[in-house]
Tab-separated table of C-alpha atoms in Angstrom:
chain	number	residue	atom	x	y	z
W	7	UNK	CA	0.000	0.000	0.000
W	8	UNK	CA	1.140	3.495	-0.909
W	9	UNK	CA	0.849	5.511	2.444
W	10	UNK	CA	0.196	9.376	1.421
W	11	UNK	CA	-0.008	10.606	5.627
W	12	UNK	CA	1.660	12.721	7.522
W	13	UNK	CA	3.040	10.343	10.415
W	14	UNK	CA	3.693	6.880	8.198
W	15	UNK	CA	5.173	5.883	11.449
W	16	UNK	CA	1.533	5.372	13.037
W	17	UNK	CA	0.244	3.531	10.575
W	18	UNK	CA	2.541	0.199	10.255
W	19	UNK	CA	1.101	-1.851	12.964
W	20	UNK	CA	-2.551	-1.647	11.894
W	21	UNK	CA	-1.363	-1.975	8.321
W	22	UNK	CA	0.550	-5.028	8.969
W	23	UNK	CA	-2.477	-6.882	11.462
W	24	UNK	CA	-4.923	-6.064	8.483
W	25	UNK	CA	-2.603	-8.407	5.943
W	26	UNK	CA	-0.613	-5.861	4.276
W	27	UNK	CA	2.733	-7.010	2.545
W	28	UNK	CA	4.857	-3.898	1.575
W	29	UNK	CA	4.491	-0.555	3.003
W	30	UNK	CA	5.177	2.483	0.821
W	31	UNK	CA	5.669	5.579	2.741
W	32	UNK	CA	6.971	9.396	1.496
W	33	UNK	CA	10.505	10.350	2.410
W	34	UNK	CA	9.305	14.002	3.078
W	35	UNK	CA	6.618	12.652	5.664
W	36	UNK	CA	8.994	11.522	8.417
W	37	UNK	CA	12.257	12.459	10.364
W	38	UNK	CA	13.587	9.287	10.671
W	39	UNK	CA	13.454	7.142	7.463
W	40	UNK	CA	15.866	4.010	8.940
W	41	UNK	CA	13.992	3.929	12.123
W	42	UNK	CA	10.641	3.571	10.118
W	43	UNK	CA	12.288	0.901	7.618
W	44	UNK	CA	13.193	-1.466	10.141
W	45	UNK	CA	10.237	-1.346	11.436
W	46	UNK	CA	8.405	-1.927	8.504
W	47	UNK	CA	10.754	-4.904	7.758
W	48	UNK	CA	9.764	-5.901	11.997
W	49	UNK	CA	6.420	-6.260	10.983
W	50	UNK	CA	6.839	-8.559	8.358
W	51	UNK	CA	6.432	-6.333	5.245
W	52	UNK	CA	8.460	-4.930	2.188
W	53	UNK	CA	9.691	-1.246	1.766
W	54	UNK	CA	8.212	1.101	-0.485
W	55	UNK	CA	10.127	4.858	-0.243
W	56	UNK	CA	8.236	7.708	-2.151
W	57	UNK	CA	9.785	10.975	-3.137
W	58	UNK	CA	7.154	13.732	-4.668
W	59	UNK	CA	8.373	15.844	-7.623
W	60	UNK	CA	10.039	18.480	-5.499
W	61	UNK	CA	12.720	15.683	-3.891
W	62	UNK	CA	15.829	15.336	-5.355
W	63	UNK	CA	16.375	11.447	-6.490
W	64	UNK	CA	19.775	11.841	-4.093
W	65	UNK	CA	17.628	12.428	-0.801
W	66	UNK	CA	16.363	9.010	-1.601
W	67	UNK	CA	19.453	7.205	-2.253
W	68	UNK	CA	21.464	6.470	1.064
W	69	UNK	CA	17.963	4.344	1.417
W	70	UNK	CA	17.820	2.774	-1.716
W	71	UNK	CA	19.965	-0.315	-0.211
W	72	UNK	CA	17.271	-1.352	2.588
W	73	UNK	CA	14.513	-0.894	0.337
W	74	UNK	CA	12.675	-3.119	-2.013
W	75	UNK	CA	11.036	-0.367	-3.867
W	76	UNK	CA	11.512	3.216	-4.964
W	77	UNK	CA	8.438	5.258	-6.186
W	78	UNK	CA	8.858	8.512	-7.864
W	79	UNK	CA	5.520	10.419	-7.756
W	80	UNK	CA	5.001	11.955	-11.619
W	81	UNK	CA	2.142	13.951	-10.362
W	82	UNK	CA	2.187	16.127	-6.945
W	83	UNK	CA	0.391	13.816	-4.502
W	84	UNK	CA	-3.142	13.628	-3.900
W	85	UNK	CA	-5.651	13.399	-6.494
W	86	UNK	CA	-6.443	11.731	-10.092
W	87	UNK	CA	-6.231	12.852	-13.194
W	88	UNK	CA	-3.266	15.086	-13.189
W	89	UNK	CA	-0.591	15.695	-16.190
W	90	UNK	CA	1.896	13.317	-16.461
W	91	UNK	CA	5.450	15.416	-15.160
W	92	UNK	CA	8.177	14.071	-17.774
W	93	UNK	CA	10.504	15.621	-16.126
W	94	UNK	CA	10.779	13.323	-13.777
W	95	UNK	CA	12.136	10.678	-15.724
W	96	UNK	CA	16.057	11.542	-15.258
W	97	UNK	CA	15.137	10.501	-11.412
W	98	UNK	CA	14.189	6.770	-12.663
W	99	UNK	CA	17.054	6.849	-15.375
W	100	UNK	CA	19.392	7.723	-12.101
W	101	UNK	CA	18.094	5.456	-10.114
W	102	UNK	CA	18.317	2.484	-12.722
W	103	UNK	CA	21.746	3.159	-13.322
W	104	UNK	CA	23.151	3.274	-9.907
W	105	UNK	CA	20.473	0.366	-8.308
W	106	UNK	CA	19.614	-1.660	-10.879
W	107	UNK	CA	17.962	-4.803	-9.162
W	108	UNK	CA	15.494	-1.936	-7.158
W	109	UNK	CA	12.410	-2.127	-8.216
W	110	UNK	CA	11.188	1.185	-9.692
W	111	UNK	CA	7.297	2.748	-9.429
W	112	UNK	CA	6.495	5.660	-11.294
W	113	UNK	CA	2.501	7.348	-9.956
W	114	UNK	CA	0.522	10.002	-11.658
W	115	UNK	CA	-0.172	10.645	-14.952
W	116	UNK	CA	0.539	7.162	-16.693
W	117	UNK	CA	-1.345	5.866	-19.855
W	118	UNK	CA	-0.900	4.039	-23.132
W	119	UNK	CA	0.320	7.989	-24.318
W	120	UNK	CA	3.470	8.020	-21.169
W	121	UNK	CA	4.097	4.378	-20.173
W	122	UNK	CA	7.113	4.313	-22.460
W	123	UNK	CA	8.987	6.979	-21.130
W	124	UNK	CA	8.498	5.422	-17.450
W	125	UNK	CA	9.455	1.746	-18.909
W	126	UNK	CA	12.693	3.415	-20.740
W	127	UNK	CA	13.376	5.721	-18.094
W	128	UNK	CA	13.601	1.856	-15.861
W	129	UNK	CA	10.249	1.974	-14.068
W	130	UNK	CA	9.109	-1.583	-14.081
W	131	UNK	CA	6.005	-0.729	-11.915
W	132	UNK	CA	3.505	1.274	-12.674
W	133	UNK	CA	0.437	2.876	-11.071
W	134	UNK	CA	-2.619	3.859	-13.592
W	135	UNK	CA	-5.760	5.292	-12.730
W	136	UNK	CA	-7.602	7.303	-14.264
W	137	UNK	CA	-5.762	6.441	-18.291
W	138	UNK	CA	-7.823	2.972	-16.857
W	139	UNK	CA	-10.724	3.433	-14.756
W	140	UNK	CA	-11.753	5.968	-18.235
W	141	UNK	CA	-10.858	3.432	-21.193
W	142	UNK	CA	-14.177	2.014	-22.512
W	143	UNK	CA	-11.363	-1.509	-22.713
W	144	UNK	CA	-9.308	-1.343	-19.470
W	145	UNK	CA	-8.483	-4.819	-19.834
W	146	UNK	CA	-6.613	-3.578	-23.012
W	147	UNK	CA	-4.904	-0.545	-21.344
W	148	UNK	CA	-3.620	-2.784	-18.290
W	149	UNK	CA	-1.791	-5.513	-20.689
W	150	UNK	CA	-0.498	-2.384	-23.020
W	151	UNK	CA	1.238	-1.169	-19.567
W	152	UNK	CA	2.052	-4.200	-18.454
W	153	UNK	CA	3.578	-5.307	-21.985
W	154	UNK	CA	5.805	-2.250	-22.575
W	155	UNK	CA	7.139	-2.721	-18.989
W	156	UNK	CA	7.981	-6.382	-19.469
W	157	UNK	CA	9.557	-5.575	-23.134
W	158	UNK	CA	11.994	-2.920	-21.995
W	159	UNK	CA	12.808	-4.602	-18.988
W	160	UNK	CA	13.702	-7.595	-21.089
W	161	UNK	CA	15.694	-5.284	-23.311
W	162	UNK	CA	17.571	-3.745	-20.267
W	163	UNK	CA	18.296	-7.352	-19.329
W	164	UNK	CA	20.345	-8.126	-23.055
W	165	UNK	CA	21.903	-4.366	-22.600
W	166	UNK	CA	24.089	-5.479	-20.138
């Protein structure tokens, strides 16, 4: 689950007792990320750090080692429908390059029109809302996504 609150800390215990298996919280919403991690990782649940458009990629990175997952937002947090920030792709290119077996989230914005810049850039998880919850054939729009993902992970795979 992707927490969007302003003390993630509170939040872990209940999340974990009502079956949750990874935890994603924003780096800007606490003061101590490590302390949160391992406790995350006490309760029996994987890592998800979030950074919002205004964090630098760097902030995240001392973390990037006791996490499972990095999500960079594309959209400023909190509702649907928003443009899709392309400037925010050099964050996921960065982070590919210097952690390449993290997995990588990109949220806000992403459709059949963006998904390739996010699976390029080395997202390999995306979040799509309102490019599916609108199609008259989500079922189509999920396996585009899903496809171009799996295809340019495949060809970062033979790239190396």
């Amino acid at each position: 689950m992707h927490m969007m609150v302003s003390k993630p800390e509170q939040w872990v215990k209940p999340m974990a007792v009502a079956g949750a298996n990874q935890y994603t919280f924003h780096l800007e919403a606490t003061e101590n990320p490590g302390a949160l991690i391992k406790d995350i990782r006490e309760n029996g649940m994987k890592v998800g750090l979030a950074i919002k458009p205004g964090t630098t990629v760097e902030y995240l990175a001392p973390w990037a080692n006791q996490i499972d997952m990095a999500l960079v937002m594309t959209v400023e947090p909190g509702f649907g429908g928003q443009k899709f920030m392309e400037d925010m792709m050099p964050k996921v290119h960065w982070l590919r390059t210097q952690f390449p077996s993290l997995d990588i989230e990109v949220d806000g914005g992403v459709g059949p029109d963006t998904v390739h810049k996010c699976a390029e850039a080395g997202a390999n998880m995306i979040v799509s809302g309102s490019a599916i919850m609108r199609s008259e054939d989500p079922r189509s729009v999920i396996n585009l996504l899903r496809n171009v993902c799996s295809e340019a992970a495949q060809k970062r795979s033979l790239d190396r």
